[in-house]
XYZ file of C-alpha atoms in Angstrom:
637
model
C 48.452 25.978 -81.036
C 45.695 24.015 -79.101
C 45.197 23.748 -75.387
C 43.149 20.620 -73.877
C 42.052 21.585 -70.221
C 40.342 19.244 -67.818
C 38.352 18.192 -71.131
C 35.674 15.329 -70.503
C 33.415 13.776 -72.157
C 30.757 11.010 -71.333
C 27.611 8.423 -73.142
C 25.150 7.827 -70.704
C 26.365 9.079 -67.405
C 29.985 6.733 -67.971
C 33.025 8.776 -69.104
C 34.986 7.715 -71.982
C 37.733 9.957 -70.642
C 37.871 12.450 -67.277
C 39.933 15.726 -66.776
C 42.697 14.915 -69.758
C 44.789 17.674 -70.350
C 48.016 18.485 -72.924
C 49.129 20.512 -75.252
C 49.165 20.549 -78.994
C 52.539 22.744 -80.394
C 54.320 23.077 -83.746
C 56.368 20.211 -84.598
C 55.002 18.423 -82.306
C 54.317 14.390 -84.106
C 51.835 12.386 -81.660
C 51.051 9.227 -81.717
C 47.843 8.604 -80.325
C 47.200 5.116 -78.942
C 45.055 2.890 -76.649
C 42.419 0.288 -77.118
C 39.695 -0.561 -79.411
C 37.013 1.880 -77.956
C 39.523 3.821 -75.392
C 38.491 7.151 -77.083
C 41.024 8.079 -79.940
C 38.840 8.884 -82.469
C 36.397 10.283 -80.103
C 39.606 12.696 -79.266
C 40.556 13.500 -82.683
C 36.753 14.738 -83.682
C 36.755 16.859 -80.040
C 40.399 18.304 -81.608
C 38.372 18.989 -85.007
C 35.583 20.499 -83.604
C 33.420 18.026 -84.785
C 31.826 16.649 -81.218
C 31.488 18.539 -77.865
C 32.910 18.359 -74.557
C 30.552 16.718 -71.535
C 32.797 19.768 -69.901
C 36.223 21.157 -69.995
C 38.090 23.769 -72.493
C 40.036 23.373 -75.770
C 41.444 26.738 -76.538
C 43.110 27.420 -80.195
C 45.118 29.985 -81.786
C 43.366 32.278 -84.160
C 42.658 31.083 -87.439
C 43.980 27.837 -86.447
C 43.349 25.543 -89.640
C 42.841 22.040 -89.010
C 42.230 18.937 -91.427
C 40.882 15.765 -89.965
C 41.109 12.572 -91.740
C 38.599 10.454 -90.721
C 38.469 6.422 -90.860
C 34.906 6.746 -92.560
C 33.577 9.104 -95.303
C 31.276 10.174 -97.292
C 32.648 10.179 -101.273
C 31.488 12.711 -103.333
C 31.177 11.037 -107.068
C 30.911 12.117 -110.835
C 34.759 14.256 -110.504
C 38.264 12.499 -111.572
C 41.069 12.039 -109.417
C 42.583 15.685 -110.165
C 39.053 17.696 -110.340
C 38.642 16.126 -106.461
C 41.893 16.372 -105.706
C 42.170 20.468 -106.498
C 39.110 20.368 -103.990
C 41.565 21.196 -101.802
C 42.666 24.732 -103.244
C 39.266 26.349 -102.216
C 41.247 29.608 -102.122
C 43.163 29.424 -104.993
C 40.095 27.979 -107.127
C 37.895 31.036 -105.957
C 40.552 33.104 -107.588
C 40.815 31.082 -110.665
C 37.028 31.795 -110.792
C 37.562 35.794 -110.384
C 40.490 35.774 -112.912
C 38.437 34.306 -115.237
C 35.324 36.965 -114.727
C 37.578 39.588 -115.365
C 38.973 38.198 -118.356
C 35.815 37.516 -119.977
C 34.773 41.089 -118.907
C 38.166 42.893 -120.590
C 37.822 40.443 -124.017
C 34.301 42.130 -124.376
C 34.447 45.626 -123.321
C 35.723 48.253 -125.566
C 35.899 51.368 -123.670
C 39.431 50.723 -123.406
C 40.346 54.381 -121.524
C 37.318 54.142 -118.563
C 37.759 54.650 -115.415
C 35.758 51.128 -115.003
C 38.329 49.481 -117.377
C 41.162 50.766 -115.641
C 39.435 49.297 -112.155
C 39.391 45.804 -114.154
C 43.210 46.037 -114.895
C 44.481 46.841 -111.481
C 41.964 44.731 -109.897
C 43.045 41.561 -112.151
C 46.465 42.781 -111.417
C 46.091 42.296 -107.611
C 44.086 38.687 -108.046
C 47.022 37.947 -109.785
C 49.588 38.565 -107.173
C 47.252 36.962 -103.916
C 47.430 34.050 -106.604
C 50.737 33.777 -107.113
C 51.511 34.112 -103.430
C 49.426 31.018 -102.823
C 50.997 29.137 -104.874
C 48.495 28.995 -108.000
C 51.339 28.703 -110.320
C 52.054 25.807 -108.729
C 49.211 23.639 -107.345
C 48.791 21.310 -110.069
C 52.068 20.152 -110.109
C 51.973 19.814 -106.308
C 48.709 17.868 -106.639
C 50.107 15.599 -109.053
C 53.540 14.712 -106.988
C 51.420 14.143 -104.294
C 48.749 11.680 -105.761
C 52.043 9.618 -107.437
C 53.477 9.472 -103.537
C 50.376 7.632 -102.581
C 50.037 5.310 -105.270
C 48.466 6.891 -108.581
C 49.730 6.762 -111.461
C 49.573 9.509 -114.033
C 47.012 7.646 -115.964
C 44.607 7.229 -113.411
C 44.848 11.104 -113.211
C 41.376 12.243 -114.837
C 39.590 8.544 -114.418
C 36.188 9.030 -112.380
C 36.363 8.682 -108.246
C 33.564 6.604 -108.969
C 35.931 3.864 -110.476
C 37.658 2.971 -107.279
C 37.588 1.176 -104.342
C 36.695 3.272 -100.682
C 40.356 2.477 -100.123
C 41.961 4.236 -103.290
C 39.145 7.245 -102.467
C 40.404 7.175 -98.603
C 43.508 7.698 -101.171
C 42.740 11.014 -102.178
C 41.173 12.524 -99.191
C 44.307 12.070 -97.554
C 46.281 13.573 -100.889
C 43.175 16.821 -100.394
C 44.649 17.151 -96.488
C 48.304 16.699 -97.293
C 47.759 19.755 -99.757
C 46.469 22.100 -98.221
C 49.158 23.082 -95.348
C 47.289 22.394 -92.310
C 48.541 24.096 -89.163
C 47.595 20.934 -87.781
C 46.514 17.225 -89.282
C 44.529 14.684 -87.457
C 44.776 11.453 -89.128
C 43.060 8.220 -87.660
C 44.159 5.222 -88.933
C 45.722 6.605 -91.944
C 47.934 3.454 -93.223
C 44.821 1.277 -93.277
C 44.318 1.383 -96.969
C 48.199 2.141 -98.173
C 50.675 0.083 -99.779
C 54.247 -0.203 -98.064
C 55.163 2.408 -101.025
C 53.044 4.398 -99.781
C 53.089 4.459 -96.125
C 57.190 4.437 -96.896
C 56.370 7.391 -98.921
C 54.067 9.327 -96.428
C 56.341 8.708 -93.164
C 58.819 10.891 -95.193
C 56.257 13.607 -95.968
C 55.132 13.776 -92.398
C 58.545 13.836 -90.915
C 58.912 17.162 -93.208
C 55.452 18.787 -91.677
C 56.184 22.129 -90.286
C 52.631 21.756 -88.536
C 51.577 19.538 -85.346
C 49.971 16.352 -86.380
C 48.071 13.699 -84.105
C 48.117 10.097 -85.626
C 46.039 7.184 -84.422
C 47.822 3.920 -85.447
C 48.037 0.566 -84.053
C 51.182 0.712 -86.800
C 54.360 0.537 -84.301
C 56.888 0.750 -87.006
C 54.782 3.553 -88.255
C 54.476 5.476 -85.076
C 58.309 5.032 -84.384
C 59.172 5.887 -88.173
C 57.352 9.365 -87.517
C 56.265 10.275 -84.295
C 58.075 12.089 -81.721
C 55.820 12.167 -78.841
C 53.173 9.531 -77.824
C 49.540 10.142 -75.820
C 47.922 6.656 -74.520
C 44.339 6.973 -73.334
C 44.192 4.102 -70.743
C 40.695 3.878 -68.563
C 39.640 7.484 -69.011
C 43.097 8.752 -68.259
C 46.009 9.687 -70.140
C 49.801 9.273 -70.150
C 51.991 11.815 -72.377
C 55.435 11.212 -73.020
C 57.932 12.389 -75.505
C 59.047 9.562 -76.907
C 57.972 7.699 -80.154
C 55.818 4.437 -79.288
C 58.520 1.801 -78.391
C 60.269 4.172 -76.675
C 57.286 5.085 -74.297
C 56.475 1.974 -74.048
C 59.731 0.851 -71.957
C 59.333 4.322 -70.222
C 56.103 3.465 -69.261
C 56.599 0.164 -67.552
C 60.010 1.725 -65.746
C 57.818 4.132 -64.160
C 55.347 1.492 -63.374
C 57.926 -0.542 -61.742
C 59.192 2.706 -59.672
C 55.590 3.215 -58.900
C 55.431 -0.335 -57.117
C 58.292 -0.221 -55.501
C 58.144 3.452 -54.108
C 54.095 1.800 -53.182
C 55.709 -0.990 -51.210
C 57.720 1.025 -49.315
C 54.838 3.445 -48.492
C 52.857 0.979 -47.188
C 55.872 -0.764 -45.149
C 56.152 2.621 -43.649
C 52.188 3.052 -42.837
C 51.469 -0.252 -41.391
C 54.777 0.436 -39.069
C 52.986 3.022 -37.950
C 49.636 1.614 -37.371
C 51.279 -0.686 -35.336
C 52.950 1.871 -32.996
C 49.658 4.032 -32.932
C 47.824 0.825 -31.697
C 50.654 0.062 -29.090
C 50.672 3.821 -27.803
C 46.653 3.924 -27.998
C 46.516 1.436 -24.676
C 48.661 3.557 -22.954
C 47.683 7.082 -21.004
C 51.247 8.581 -21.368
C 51.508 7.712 -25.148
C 48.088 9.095 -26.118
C 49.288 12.550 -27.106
C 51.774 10.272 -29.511
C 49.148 8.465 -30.957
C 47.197 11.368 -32.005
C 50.542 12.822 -33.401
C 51.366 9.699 -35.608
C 47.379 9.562 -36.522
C 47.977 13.238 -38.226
C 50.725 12.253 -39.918
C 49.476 9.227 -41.515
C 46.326 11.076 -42.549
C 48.913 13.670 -44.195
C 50.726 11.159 -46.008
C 49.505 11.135 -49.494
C 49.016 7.921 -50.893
C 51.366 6.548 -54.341
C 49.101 4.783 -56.670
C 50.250 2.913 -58.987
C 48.903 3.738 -63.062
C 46.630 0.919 -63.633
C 46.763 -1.151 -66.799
C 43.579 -2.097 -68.781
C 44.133 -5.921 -69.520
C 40.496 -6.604 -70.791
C 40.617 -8.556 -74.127
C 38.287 -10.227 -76.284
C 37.855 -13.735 -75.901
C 38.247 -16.038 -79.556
C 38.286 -18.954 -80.457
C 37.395 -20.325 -83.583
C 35.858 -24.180 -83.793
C 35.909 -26.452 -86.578
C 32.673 -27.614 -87.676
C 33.165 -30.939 -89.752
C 36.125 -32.460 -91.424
C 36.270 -31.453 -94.650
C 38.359 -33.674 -97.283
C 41.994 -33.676 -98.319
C 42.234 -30.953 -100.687
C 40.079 -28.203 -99.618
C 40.762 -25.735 -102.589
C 41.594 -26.386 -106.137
C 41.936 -23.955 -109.035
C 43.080 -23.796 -112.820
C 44.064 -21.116 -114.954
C 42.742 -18.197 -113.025
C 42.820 -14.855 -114.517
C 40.804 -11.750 -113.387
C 41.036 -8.293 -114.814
C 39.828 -5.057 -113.743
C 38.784 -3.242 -117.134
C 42.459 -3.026 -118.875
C 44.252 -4.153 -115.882
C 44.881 -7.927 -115.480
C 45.948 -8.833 -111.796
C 46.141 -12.412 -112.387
C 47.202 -14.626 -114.654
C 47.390 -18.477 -115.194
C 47.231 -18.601 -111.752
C 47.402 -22.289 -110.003
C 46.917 -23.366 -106.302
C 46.307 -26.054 -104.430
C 45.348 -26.098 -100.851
C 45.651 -29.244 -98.248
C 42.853 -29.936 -95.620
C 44.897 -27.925 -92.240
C 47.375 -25.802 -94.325
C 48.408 -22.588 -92.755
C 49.190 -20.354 -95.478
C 50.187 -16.775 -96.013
C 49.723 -14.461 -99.260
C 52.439 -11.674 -99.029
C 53.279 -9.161 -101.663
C 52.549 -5.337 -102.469
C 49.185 -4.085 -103.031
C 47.507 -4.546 -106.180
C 48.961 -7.429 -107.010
C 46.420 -9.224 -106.455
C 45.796 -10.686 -102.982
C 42.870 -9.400 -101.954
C 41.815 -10.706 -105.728
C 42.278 -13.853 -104.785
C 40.936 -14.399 -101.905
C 37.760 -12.952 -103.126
C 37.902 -15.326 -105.617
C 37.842 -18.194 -103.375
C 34.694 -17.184 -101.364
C 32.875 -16.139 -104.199
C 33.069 -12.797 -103.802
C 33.645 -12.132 -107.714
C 33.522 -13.281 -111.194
C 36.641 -14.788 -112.478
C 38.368 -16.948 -115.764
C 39.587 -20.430 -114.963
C 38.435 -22.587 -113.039
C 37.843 -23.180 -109.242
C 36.654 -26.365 -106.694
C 35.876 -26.442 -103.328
C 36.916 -30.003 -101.909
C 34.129 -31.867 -100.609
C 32.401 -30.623 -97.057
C 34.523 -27.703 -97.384
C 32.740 -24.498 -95.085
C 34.355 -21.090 -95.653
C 34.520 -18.087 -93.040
C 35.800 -15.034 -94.515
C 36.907 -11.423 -92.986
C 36.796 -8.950 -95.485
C 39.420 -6.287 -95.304
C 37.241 -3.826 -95.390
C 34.111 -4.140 -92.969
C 32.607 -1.149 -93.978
C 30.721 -2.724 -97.327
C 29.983 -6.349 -95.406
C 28.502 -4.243 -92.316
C 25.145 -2.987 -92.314
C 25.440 0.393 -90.679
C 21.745 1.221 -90.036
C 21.997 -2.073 -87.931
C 22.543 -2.125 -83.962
C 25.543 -4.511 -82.946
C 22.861 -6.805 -81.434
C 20.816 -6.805 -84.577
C 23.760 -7.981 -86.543
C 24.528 -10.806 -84.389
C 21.089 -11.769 -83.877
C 20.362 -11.936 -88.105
C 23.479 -13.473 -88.753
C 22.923 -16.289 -86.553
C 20.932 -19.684 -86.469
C 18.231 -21.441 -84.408
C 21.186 -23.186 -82.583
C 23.015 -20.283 -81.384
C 20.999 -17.569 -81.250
C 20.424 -17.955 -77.808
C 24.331 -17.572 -77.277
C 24.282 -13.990 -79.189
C 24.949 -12.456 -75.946
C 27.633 -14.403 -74.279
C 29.598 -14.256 -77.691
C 29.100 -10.260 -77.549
C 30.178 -10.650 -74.270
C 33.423 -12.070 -74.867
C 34.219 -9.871 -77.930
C 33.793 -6.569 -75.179
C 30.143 -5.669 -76.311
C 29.045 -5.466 -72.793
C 25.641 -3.733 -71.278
C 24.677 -0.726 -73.704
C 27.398 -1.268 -76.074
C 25.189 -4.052 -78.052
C 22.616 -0.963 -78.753
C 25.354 1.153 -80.564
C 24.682 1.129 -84.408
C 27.471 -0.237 -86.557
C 27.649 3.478 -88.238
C 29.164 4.762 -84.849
C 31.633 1.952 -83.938
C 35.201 2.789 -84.322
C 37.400 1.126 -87.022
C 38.722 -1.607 -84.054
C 34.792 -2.410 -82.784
C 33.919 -2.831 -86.288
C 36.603 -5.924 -86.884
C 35.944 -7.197 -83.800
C 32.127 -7.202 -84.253
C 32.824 -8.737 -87.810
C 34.997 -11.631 -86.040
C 32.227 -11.853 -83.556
C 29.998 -12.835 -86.538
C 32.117 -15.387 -87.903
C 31.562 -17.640 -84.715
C 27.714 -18.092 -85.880
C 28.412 -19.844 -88.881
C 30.236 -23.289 -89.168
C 33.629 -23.070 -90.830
C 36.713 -25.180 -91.628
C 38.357 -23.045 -93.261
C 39.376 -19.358 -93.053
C 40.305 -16.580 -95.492
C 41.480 -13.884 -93.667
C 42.215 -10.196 -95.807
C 43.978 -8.109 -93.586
C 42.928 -8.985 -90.213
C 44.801 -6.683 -88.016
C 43.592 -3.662 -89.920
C 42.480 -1.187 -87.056
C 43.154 -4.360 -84.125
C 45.024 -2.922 -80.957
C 48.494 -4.670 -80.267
C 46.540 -6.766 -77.408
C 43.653 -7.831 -79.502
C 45.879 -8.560 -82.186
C 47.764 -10.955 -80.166
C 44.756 -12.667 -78.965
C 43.576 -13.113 -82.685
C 47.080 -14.414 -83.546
C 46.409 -17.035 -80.292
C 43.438 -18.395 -81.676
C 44.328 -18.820 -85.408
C 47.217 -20.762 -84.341
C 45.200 -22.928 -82.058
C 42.379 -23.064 -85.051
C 42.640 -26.935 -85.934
C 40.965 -25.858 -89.971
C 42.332 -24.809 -93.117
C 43.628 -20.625 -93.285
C 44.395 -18.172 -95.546
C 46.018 -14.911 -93.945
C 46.143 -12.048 -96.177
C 48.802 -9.492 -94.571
C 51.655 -6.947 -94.333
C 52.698 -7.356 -90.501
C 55.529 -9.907 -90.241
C 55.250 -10.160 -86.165
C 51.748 -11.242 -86.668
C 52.288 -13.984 -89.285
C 55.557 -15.389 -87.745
C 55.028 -18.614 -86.600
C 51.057 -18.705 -87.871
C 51.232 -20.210 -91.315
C 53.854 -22.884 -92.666
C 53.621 -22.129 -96.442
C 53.154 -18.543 -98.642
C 52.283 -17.330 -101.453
C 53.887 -14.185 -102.985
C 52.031 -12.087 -105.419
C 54.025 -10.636 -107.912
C 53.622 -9.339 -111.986
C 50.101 -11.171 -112.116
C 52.001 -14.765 -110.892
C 52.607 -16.214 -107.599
C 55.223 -18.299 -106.470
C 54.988 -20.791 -103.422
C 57.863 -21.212 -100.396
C 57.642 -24.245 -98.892
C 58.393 -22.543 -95.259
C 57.286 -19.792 -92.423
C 57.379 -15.918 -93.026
C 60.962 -15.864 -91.512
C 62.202 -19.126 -94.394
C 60.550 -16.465 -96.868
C 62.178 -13.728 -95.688
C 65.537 -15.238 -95.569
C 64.859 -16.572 -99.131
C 64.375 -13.140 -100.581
C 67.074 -12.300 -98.443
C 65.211 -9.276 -96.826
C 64.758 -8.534 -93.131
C 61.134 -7.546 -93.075
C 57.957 -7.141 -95.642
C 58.496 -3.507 -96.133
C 61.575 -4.336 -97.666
C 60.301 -6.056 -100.421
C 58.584 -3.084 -101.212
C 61.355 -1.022 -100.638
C 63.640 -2.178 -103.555
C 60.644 -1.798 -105.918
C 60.479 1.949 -104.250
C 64.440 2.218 -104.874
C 63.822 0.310 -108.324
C 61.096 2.456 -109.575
C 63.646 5.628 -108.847
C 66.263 4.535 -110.901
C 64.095 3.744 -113.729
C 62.439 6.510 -113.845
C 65.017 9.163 -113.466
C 68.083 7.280 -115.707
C 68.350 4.091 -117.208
C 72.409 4.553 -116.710
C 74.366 5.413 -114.145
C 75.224 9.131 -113.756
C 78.337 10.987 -114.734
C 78.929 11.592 -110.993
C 77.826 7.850 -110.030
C 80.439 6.771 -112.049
C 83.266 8.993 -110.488
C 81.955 8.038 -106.574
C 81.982 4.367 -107.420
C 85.057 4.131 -109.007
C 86.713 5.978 -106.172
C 85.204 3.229 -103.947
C 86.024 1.074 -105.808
C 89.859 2.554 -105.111
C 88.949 2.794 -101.558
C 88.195 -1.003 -101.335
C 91.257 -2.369 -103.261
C 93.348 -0.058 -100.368
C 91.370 -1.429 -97.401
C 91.181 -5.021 -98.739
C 95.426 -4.716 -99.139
C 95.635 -3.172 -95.483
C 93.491 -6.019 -94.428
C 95.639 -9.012 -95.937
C 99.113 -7.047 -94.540
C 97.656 -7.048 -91.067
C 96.067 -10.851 -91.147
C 99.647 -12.028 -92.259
C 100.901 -9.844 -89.270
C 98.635 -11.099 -86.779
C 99.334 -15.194 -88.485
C 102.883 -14.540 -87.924
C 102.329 -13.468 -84.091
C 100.221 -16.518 -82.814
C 103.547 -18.556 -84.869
C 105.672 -16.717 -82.512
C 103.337 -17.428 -79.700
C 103.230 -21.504 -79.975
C 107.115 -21.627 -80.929
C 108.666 -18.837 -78.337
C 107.107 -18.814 -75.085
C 109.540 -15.912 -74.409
C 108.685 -13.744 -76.361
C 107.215 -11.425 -74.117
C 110.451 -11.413 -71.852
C 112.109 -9.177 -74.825
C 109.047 -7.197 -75.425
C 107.233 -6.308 -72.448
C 104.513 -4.623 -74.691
C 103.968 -7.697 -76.710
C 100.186 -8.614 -75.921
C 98.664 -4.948 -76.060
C 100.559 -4.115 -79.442
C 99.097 -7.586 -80.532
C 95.486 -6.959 -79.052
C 95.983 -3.198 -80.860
C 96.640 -5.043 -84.132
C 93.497 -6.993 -83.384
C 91.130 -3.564 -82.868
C 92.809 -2.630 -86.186
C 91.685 -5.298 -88.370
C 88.077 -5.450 -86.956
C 88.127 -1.646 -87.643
C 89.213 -2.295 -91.181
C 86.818 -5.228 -91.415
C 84.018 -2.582 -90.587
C 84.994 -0.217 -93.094
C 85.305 -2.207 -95.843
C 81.806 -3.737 -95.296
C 80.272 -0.140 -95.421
C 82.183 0.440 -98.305
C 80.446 -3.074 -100.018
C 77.024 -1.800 -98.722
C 77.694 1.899 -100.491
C 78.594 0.309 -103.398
C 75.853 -1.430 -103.061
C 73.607 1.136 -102.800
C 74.972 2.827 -106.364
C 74.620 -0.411 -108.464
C 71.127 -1.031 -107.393
């Protein structure tokens, strides 16, 4: 489908990337990873044809179509949900347009037996069929499952675009590319504004794509969940390997470890042999042999080793004063969004040096909240900030607290004070804005430089305590570690609003969860919530609303053939269970036998492996009837 050749592509005389080359085929999933400002999205606009080579080829098949979603765009406004959303049937809508032409022509016409009439028939009869075959019959209901899948509900169908947030919009342009059968999709960053719902909901629906597709995540359960091949650009090179992310991952650092030891060896071998070339060198008779090992070692060709970028951003975040003992304080807070309410009667109290985490799907009101507490929006109830108390806040997304038209420098520079404005560049430094980088406008910085300019920004202004939306959002897996380091070493107040359970374990001691307009507090760490809603990760949570919305909608009883496959479980269990209790008694009257009759195996020379078989029975059984449970299970939910 695509070829990549020796494609390269520099700013200012330093490459980004030199001489990559792969290939893009059907069915192939990638996952396309590397650091903050490695080059992915740079790669996925060179794929779309929407920036140029510095030199190399990227061949395609003929009418190759390709739909790029991008982690910034423009929003058209003034359509509803649907009327943008059928933007995506361009072919299909150009029809509608021509069936309608010739309608209006036939209702007025009257020369019924005309050779120009009879032109209007077969021609409408022809539209008709090129309709049908691309699915115009059925493109509305298509649009509509779609939109549901990523969160909309039917109501919000023929609202204005204009109404929602840039992440609800991001919504739909990714419904616009899902629909319109792609040969390929190139999607950076496309989880960034979903729910669990719907990223659950999408993994499916890309695992299902006929098509290639090139994803840039920093998602690993994500990339696993879908991808089937993984591309890392790493210091201008890459490393392809067909294997979803963790997978690749341990590949990666086998071959690494080959790659050192194989380079060890090597260079055993070629300082032996400078040794002997010296040693024959002094001597006439062993000069011919010395110019014979000297070819050979000049022949050898060198193993290098795949070098690892380890540069991270440096962070740490200092408390300014002491604040006092309560730091936050509210009453009775409500907040609705026109006819929606996402909170109600909510109370919370937060203690100076509380690490605390708000969990919960999206929409329930996090974000909200948080908001709320920096003053971000108007609210019911009430709300106090505890005396001295100095809030830093990271907005979720950058995009509308960034001023685009701004250089990186220039947003340091305004945001700071007389006291540190002289440290602007150091702190740039340390956040990877090195040489020309701090000239790049914020409009061109990928999703990743964007968040880490943003936390760059929050080191000018003194702060005790932190509200954090959605940190990680866009973060590579090194940066986000390195984040995760310095919030837990942060001696203030924080608030961490966020999906990823390996980034909040052992961060806060105390969350929130959001849930029907409420929240409820657990005195405990992510992993004491977890095992409270006895759940293994955050997704699930989400996942038995997923399961629960099912059910609800499609029957409110269990089905005719429900009924039948759980009562012959049912059966199924009663037999195990009995074959169980036979067997224990067995197995209870054996070790008997064994502390009475230290004989017994004199009678029965086969005594221990029929007992040890009895043994691999009842585990066996024990197996069986806990999948049994679990499908039961399963139907009752």
């Amino acid at each position: 489908m695509l070829n990549i050749h020796k494609v390269s592509i520099s700013f200012q005389g330093d490459y980004l990337f030199e001489d990559i080359t792969f290939r893009l085929g059907s069915g192939d999933r990638i996952g396309l990873i590397g650091k903050n400002g490695a080059g992915k999205s740079t790669l996925l606009k060179i794929l779309a044809g929407e920036a140029e080579t510095t030199s190399g080829q990227i061949a395609e098949e003929k009418d190759l179509k390709i739909g790029f979603l991008k982690q910034d765009i423009d929003f058209a406004f003034g359509k509803t949900i649907l009327e943008e959303s059928y933007e995506a049937f361009t072919e299909i809508k150009a029809l509608e347009a021509k069936i309608e032409s010739i309608n209006t022509q036939l209702v007025e016409r009257t020369d019924y037996e005309s050779d120009g009439y009879h032109q209007l028939m077969i021609d409408l009869n022809d539209i008709q069929h090129q309709y049908e075959i691309l699915g115009g019959y059925n493109y509305k209901g298509e649009t509509e499952k779609v939109l549901q899948g990523l969160g909309f509900n039917r109501e919000d169908f023929n609202k204005l675009t204009d109404t929602f947030s840039g992440g609800w919009r991001m919504r739909i342009e990714l419904a616009k590319l899902l629909l319109q059968h792609n040969d390929v999709l190139l999607l950076d960053e496309p989880t960034n504004h979903l729910d669990i719902e719907a990223i659950i909901w999408l993994e499916t629906f890309l695992k299902n794509y006929s098509g290639a597709i090139v994803i840039v995540s920093h998602d690993k359960m994500f990339l696993d969940n879908v991808t089937n091949r993984t591309i890392e650009i790493s210091l201008g090179r890459i490393y392809d390997y067909p294997k979803p992310y963790s997978k690749y991952l341990v590949l990666r650092e086998e071959m690494r470890t080959q790659q050192l030891a194989s380079q060890k060896n090597q260079q055993k071998q070629i300082e032996h042999t400078e040794k002997l070339i010296e040693k024959f060198r002094a001597k006439a008779t062993k000069a011919t042999m010395a110019q014979s090992l000297i070819k050979k070692l000049d022949k050898i060709e060198r193993i290098e080793v795949d070098e690892d970028d380890n540069s991270v951003m440096s962070l740490t975040f200092p408390v300014s004063i002491t604040p006092g003992k309560v730091v936050i304080e509210s009453k009775n807070i409500e907040k609705h969004y026109g006819d929606l309410q996402v909170l109600n009667n909510v109370n919370l109290m937060v203690d100076r040096d509380s690490k605390i985490a708000f969990v919960g799907q999206n929409g329930q009101g996090k974000s909200t909240l948080a908001k709320i507490i920096v003053g971000d929006i108007d609210f019911s109830g009430g709300l106090k900030l505890g005396h001295n108390v100095q809030i830093g806040y990271f907005a979720q997304n950058q995009v509308e607290y960034l001023d685009g038209n701004k250089t990186v420098l220039d947003t340091m520079i305004d945001a700071a004070n007389q006291s540190n404005r002289s440290k602007v560049r150091d702190i740039l430094g340390a956040f990877l804005f090195r040489g020309d980088d701090v000239d790049k406008y914020v409009r061109v910085l990928s999703g990743g430089e964007r968040n880490r300019l943003a936390l760059a920004k929050l080191l000018l202004q003194p702060l005790n305590v932190l509200v954090m939306d959605e940190p990680t959002n866009h973060l590579d897996i090194k940066s986000k570690n390195v984040l995760k380091e310095a919030l837990k070493k942060f001696e203030g107040t924080l608030i961490v609003v966020s999906h990823d359970r390996d980034f909040l374990k052992g961060l806060t001691n105390k969350v929130y969860e959001f849930k029907d307009q409420h929240i409820k507090e657990y005195l405990g760490d992510i992993d004491f919530y977890l095992e409270q809603r006895n759940i293994e990760n955050l997704r699930d949570i989400e996942k038995r609303e997923v399961i629960k919305k099912q059910t609800d909608n499609t029957q409110n009883k269990q089905s005719y053939q429900d009924q039948k496959k759980l009562k012959s479980l049912n059966n199924k269990l009663s037999k195990v269970e009995s074959q169980i209790n036979q067997l224990e008694k067995e197995i209870k009257e054996i070790d008997v036998e064994l502390e009475t009759n230290y004989d017994v195996t004199v009678s029965n020379p086969n005594f221990f492996d029929e007992y040890q078989k009895k043994k691999e029975i009842l585990q066996e059984l024990m197996q069986g009837w806990e999948n049994i449970h679990l499908d039961i299970e399963q139907i009752e939910m």
